[in-house]
PDB file of C-alpha atoms and ligand atoms in Angstrom:
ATOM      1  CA  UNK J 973     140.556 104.825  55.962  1.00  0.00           C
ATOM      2  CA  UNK J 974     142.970 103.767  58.692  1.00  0.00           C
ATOM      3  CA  UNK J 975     142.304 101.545  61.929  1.00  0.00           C
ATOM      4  CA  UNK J 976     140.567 102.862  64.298  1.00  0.00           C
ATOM      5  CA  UNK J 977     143.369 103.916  67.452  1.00  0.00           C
ATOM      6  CA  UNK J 978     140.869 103.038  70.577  1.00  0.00           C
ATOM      7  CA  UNK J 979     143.467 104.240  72.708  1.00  0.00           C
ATOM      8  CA  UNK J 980     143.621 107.696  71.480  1.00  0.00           C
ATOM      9  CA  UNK J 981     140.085 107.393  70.760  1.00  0.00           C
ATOM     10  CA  UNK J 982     139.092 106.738  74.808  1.00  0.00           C
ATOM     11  CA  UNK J 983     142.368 108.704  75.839  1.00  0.00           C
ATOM     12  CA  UNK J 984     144.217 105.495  77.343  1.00  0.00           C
ATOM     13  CA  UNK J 985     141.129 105.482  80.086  1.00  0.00           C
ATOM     14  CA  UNK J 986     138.886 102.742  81.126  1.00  0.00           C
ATOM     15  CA  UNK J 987     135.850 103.259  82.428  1.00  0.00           C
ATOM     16  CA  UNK J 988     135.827 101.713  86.152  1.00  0.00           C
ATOM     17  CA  UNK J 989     133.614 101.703  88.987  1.00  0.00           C
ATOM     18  CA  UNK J 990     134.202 101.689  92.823  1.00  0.00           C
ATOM     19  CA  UNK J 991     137.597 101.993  94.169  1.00  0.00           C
ATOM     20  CA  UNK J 992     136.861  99.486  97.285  1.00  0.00           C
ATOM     21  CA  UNK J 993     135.648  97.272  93.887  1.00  0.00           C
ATOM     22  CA  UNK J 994     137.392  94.086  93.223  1.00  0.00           C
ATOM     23  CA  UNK J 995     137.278  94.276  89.508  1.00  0.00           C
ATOM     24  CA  UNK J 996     138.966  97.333  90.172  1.00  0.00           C
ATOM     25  CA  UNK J 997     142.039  96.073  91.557  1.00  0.00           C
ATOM     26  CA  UNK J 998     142.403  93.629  89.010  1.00  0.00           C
ATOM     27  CA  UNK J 999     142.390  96.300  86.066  1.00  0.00           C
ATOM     28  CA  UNK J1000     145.083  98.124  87.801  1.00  0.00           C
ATOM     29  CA  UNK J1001     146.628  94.931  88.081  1.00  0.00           C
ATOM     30  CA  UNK J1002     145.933  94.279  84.140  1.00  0.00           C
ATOM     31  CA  UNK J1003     147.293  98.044  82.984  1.00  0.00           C
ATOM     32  CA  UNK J1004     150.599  96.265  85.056  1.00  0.00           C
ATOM     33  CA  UNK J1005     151.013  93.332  82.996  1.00  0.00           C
ATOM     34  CA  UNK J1006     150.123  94.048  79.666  1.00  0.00           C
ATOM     35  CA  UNK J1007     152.021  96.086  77.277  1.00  0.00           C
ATOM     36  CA  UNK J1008     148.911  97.426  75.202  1.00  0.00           C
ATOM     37  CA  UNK J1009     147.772  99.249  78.314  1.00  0.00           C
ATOM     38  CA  UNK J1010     150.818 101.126  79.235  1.00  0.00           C
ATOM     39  CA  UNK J1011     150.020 104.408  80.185  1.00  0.00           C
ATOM     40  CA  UNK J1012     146.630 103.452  80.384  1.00  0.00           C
ATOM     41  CA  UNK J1013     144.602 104.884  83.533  1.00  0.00           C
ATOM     42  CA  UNK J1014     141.548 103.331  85.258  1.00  0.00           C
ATOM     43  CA  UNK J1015     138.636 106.272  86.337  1.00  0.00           C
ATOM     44  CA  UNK J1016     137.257 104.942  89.382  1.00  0.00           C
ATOM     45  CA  UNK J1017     134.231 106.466  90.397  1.00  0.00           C
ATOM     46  CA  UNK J1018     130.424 104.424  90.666  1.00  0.00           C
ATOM     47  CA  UNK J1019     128.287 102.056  88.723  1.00  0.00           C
ATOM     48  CA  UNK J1020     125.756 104.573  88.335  1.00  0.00           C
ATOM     49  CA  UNK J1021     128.918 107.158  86.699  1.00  0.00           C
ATOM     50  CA  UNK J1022     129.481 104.317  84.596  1.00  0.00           C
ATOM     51  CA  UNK J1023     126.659 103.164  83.148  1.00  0.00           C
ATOM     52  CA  UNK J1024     125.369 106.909  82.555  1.00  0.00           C
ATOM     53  CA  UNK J1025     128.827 106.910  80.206  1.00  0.00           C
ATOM     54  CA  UNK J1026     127.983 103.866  78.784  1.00  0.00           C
ATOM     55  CA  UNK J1027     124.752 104.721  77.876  1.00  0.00           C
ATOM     56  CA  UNK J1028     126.543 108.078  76.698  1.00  0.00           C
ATOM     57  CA  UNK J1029     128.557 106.645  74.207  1.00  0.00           C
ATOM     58  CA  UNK J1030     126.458 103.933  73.013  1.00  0.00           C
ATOM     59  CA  UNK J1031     123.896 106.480  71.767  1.00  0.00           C
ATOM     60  CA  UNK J1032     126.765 108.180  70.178  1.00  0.00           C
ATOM     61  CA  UNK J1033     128.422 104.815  68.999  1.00  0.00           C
ATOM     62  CA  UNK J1034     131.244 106.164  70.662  1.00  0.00           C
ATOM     63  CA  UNK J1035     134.266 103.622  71.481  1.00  0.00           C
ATOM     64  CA  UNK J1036     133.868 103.186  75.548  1.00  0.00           C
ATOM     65  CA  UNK J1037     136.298 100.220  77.393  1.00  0.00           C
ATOM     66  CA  UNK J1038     134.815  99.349  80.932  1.00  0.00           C
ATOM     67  CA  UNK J1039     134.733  97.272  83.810  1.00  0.00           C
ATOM     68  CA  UNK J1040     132.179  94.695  83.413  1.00  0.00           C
ATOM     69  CA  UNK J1041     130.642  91.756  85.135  1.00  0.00           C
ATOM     70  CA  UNK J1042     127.947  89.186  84.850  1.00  0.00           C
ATOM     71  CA  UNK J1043     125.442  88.553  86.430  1.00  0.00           C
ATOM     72  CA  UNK J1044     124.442  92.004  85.785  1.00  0.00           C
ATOM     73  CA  UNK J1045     121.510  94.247  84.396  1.00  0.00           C
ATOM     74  CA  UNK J1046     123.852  95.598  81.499  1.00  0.00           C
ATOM     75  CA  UNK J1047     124.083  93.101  79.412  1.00  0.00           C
ATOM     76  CA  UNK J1048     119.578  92.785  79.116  1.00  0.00           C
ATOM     77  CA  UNK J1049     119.707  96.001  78.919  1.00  0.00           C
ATOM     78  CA  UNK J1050     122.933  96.369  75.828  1.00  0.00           C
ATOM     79  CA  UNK J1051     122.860  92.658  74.371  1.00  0.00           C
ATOM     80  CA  UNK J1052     125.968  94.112  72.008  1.00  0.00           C
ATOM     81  CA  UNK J1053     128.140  94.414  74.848  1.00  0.00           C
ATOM     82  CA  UNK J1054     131.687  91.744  74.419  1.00  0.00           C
ATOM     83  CA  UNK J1055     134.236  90.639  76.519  1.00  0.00           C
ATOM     84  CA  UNK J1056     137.868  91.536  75.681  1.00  0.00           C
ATOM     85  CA  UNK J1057     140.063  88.245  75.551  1.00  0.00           C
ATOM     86  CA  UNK J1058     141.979  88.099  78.044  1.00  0.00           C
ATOM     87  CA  UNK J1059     145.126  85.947  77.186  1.00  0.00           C
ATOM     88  CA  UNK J1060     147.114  86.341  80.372  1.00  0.00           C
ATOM     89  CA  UNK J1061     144.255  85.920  82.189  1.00  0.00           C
ATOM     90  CA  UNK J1062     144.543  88.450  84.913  1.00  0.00           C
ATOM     91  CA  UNK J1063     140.276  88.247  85.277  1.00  0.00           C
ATOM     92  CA  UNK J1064     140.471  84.788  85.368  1.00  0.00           C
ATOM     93  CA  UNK J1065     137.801  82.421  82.962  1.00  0.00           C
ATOM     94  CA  UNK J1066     135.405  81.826  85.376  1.00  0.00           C
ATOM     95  CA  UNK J1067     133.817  82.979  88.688  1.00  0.00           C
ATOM     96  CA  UNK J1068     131.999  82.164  91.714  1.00  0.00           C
ATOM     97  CA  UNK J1069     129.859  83.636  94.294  1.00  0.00           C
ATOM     98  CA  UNK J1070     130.872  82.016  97.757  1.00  0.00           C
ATOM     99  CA  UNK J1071     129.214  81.893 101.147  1.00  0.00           C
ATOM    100  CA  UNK J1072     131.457  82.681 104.322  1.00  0.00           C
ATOM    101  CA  UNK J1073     130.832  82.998 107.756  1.00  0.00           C
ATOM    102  CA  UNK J1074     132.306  83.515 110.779  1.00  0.00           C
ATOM    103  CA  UNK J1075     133.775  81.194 113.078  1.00  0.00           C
ATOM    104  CA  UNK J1076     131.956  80.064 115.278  1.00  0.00           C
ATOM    105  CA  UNK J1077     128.834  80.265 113.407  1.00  0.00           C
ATOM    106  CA  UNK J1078     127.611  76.703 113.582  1.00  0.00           C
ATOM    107  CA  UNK J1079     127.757  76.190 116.941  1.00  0.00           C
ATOM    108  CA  UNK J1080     126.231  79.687 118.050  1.00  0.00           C
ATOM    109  CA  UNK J1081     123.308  80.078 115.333  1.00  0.00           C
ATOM    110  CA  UNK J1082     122.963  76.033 114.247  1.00  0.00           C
ATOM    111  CA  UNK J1083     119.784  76.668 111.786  1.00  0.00           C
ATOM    112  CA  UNK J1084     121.165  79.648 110.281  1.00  0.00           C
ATOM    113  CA  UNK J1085     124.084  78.557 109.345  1.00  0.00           C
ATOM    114  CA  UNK J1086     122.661  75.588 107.979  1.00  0.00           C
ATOM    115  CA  UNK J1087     120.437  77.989 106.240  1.00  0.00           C
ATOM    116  CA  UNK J1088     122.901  79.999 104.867  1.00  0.00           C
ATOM    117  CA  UNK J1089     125.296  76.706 103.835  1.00  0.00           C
ATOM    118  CA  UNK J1090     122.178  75.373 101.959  1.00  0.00           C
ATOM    119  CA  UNK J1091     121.748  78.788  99.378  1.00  0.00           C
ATOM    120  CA  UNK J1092     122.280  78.048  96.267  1.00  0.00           C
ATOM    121  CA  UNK J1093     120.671  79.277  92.821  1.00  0.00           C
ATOM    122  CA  UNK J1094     121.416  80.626  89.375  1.00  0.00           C
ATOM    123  CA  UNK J1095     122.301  83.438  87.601  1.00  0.00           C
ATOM    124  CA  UNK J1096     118.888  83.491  85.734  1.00  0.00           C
ATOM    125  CA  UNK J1097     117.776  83.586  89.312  1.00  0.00           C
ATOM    126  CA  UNK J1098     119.871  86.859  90.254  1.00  0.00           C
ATOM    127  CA  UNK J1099     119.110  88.075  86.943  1.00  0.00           C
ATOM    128  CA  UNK J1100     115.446  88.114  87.050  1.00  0.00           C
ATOM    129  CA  UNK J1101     115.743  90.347  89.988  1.00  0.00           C
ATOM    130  CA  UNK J1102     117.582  93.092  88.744  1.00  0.00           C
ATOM    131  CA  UNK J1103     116.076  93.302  85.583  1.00  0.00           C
ATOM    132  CA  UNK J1104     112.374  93.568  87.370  1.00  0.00           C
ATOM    133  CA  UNK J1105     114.234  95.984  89.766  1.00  0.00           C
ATOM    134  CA  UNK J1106     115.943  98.559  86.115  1.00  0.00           C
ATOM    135  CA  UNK J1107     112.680  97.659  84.464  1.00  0.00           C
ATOM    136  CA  UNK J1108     109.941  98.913  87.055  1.00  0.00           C
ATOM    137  CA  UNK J1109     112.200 100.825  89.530  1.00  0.00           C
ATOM    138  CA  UNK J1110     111.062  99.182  92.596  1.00  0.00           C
ATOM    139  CA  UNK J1111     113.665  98.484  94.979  1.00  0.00           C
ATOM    140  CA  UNK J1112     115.877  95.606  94.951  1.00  0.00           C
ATOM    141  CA  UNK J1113     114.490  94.370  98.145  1.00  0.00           C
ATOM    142  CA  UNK J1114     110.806  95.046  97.188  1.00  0.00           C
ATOM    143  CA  UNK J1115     111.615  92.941  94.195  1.00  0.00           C
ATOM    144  CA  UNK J1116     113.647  89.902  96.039  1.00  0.00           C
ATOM    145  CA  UNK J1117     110.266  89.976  98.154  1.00  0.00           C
ATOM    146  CA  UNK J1118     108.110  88.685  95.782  1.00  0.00           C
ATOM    147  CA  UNK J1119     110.675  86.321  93.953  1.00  0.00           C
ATOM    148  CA  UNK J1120     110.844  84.276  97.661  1.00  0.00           C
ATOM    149  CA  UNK J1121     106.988  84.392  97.443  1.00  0.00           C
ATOM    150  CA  UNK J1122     107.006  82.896  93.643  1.00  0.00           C
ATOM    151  CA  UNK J1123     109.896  80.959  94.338  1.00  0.00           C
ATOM    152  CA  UNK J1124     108.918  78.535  97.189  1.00  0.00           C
ATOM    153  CA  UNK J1125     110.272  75.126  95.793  1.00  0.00           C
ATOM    154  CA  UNK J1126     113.756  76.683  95.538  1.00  0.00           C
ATOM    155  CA  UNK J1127     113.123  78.145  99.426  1.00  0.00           C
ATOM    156  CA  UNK J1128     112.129  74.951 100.426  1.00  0.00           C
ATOM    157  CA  UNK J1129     115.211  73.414  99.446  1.00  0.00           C
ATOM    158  CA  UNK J1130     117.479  76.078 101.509  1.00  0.00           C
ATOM    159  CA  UNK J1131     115.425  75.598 104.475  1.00  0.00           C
ATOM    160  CA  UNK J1132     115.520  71.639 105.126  1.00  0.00           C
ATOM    161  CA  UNK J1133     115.990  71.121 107.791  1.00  0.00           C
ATOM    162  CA  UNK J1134     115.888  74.840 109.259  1.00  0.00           C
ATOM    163  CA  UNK J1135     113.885  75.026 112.512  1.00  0.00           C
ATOM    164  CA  UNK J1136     112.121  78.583 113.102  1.00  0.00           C
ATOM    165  CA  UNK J1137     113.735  80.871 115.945  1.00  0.00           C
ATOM    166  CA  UNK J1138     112.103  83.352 117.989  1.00  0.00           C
ATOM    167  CA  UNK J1139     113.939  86.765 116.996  1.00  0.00           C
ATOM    168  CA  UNK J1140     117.557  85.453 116.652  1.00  0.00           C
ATOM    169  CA  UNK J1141     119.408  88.150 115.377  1.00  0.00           C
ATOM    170  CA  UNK J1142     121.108  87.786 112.101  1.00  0.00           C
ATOM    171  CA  UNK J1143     124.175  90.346 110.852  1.00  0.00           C
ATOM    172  CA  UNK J1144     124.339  89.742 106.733  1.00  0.00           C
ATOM    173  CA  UNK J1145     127.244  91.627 105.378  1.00  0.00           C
ATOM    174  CA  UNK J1146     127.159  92.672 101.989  1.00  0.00           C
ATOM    175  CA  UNK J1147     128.858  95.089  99.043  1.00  0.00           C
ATOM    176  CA  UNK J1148     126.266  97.847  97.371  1.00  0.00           C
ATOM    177  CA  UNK J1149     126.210  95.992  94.264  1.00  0.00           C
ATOM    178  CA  UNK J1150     122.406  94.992  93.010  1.00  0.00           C
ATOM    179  CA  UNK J1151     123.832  91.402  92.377  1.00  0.00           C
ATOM    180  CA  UNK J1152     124.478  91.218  95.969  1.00  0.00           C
ATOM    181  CA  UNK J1153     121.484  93.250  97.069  1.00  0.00           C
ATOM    182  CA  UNK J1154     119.946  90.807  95.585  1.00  0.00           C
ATOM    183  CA  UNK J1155     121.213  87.702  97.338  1.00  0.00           C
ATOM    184  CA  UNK J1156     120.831  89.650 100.388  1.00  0.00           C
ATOM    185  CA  UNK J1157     117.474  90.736 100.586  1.00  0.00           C
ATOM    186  CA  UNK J1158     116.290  87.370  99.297  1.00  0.00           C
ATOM    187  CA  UNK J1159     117.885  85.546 102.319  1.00  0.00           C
ATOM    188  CA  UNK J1160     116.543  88.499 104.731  1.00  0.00           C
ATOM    189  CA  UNK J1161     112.860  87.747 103.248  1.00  0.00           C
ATOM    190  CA  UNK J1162     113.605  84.219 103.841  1.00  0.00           C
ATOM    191  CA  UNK J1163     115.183  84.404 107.556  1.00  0.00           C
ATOM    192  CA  UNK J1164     112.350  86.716 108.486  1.00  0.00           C
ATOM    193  CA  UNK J1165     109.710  84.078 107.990  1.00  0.00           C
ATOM    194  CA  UNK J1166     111.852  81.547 110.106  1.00  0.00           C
ATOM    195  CA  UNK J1167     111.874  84.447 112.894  1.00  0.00           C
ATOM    196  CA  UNK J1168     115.329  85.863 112.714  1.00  0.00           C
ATOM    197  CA  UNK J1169     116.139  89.686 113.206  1.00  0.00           C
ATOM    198  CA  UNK J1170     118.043  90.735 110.074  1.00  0.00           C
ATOM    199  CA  UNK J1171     120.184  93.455 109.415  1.00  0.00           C
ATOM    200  CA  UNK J1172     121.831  93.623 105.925  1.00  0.00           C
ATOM    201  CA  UNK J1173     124.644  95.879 105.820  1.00  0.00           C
ATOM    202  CA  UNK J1174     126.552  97.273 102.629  1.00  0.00           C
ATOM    203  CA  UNK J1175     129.978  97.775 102.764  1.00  0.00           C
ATOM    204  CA  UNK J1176     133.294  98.267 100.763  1.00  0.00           C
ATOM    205  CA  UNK J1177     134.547  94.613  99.930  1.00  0.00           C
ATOM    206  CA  UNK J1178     137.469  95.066 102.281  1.00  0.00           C
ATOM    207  CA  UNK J1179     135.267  95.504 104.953  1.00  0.00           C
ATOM    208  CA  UNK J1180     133.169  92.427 104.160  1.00  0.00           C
ATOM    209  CA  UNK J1181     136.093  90.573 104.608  1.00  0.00           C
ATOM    210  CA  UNK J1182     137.406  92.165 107.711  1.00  0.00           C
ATOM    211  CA  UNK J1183     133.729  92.124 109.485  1.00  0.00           C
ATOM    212  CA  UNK J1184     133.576  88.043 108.924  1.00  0.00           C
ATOM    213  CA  UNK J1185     137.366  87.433 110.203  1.00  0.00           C
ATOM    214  CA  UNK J1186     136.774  89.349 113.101  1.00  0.00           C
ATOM    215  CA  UNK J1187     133.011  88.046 113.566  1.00  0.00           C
ATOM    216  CA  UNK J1188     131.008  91.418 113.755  1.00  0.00           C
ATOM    217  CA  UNK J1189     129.412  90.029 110.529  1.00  0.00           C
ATOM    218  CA  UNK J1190     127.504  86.715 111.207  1.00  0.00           C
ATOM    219  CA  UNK J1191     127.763  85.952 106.760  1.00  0.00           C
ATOM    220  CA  UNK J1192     128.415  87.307 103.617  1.00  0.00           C
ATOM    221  CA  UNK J1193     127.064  85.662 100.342  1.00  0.00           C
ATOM    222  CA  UNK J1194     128.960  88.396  98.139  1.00  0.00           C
ATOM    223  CA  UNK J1195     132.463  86.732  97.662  1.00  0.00           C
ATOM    224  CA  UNK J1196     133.458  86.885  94.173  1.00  0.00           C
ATOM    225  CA  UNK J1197     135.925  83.881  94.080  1.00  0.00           C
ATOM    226  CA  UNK J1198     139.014  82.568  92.446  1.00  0.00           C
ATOM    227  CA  UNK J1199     139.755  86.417  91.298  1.00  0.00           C
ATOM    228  CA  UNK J1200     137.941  89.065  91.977  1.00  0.00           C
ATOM    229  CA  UNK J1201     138.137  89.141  95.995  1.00  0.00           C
ATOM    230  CA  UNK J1202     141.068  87.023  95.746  1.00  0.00           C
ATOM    231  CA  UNK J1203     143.225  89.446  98.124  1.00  0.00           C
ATOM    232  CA  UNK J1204     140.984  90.189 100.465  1.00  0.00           C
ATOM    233  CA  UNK J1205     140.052  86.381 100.699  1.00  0.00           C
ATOM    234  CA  UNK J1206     143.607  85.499 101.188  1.00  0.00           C
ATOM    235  CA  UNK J1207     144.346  87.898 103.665  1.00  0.00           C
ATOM    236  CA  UNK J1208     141.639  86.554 106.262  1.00  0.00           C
ATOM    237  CA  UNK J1209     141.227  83.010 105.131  1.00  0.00           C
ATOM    238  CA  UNK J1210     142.523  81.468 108.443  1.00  0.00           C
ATOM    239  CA  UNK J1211     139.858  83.519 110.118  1.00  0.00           C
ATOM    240  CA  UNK J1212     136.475  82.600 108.455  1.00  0.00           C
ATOM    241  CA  UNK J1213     135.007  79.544 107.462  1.00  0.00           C
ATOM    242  CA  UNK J1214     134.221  78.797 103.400  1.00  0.00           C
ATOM    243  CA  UNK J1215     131.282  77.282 102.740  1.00  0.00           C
ATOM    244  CA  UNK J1216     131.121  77.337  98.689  1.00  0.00           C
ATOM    245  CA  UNK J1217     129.568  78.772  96.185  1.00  0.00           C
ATOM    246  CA  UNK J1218     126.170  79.762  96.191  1.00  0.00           C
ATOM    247  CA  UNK J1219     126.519  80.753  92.392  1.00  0.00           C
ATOM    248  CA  UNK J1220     128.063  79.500  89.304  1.00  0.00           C
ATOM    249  CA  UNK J1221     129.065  81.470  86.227  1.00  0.00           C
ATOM    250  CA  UNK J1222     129.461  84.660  87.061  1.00  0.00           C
ATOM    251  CA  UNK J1223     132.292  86.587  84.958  1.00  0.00           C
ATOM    252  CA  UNK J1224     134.536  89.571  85.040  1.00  0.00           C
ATOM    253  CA  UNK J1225     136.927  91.562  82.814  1.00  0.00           C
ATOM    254  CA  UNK J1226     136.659  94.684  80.010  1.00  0.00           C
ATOM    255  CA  UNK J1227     133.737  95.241  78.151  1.00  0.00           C
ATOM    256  CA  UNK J1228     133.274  96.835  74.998  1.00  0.00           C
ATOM    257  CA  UNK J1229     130.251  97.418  72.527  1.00  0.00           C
ATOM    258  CA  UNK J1230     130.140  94.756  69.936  1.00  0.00           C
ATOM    259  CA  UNK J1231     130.314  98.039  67.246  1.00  0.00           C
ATOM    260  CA  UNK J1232     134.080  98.578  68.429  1.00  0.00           C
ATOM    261  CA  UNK J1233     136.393  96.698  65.775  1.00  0.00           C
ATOM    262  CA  UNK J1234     138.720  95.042  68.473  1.00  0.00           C
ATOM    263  CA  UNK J1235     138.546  91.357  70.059  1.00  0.00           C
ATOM    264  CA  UNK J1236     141.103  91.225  72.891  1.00  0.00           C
ATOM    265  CA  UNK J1237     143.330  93.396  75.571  1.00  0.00           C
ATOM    266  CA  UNK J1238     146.302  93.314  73.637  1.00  0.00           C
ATOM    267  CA  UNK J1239     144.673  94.645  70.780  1.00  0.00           C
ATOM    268  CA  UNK J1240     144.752  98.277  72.437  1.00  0.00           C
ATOM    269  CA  UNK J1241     147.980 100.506  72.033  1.00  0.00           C
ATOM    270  CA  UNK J1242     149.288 102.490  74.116  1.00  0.00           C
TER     271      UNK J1242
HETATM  272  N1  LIG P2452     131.497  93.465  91.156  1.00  0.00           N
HETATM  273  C1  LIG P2452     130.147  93.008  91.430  1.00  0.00           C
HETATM  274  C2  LIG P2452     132.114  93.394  92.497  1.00  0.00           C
HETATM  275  C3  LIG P2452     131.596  92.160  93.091  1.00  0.00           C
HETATM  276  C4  LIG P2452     130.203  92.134  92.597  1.00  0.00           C
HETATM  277  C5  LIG P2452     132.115  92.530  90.206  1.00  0.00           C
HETATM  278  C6  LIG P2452     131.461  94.814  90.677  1.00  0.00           C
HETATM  279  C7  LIG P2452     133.618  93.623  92.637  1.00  0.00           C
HETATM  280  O1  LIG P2452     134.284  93.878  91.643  1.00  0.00           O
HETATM  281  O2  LIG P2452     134.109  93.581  93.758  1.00  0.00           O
END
């Protein structure tokens, strides 16, 4: 009874998700720098393709490698999931989710921007949602509807100091993920009770970025910082302003079931 060869076993392939996905262009910068994945290929297709093959080979207790993250309805859903160490650190240790907006911003829409500067919650918070969301299948925004109705001490924090507008249109630019559909349609729930217009739009990450530099967005609340969106973020960062993180502890990097015999990247062969 020999070692298991995970690399032959997946055939040098892990499991990815969107192309326009930051995590994405950090694995193909990981299969760069370390030796154990050379040769290695990333299939990028969806979340959805990739949790249907994770749900594949768990079943099976099949070995699977893929991109995963946190917060994120996965890990309820497969508490034996692991994180591969990571010793050159290409995902980083930990992330944040940041709030930018455009320039300009503060002086042309003063309450929302203090609105949106004054966000801030937890990833038990963004949790909650998604899971009610996978559990009962309503939609993410049905769902971030009722939290802002059970949630109104943490709304009343945001909105200090927030006067009500009459219709003020609001542009929120987001990615597809349901951890930033959920930030999203929480904020849209709460602007719509101060009287903004709200239009949440999900787009590639690149686009996030490039609609806040060149202020068709008004905010994003989907910046996955110091890694994850770290080019896009560096390629515009003279052309939006960065007003922090609006959620701690979020993590990245390649996920495994805890059944898989293996702790760390460089334990994979090529
Ligand atoms: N994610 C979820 C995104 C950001 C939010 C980690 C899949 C990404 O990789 O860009």
């Amino acid at each position: 009874e020999g070692e298991i060869n995970y690399g032959e076993a997946v055939e040098h392939t892990i499991t990815g998700i969107e192309p326009g996905a930051g995590i994405s262009v950090t694995t193909e910068k990981a299969i760069e720098e370390y030796d154990s994945l050379s040769g290695w290929e990333v299939n990028l297709s969806s979340t959805a393709a990739m949790a249907s093959e994770l749900d594949k080979a768990i079943k099976d207790e099949e070995p699977i490698i893929i991109t995963g993250w946190n917060p994120h309805w996965t890990f309820a859903k497969y508490p034996d999931m692991k994180y591969l160490d990571d010793p050159k650190g290409i995902y980083g240790t930990e992330e944040v989710i940041k709030t930018i907006a455009r320039q300009g911003l503060k002086e042309e829409k003063p309450n929302a921007y203090k609105l949106v500067d004054q966000f801030k919650w937890d990833v038990k918070d963004m949790e909650s949602i998604m899971y009610e969301s996978q559990e009962t299948g309503d939609d993410i925004e049905a769902v971030a509807k009722r939290w802002v109705e059970n949630n109104q001490d943490k709304i009343s924090e945001w909105t200090k100091g927030v006067e009500e507008v009459d219709g003020e249109s609001f542009e929120l630019v987001s990615t597809p993920w349901d951890s930033e559909r959920s930030s999203a349609f929480v904020m849209k729930a709460v602007m719509e009770k101060l009287g903004y217009d709200v239009t949440v739009t999900p787009v590639d990450v690149a686009v996030v970025f490039e609609s806040i530099a060149n202020g068709d967005g008004d905010a994003t609340l989907a910046a996955w910082m110091p890694v994850t969106h770290k080019d896009f973020y560096d390629k515009y960062s003279d052309q939006f302003e960065d007003l922090g993180a609006n959620l701690e502890g979020a993590k990245i990097g390649l996920v495994v079931p805890s059944y898989m015999d293996i702790e760390s990247i460089e334990d994979l062969e090529p």
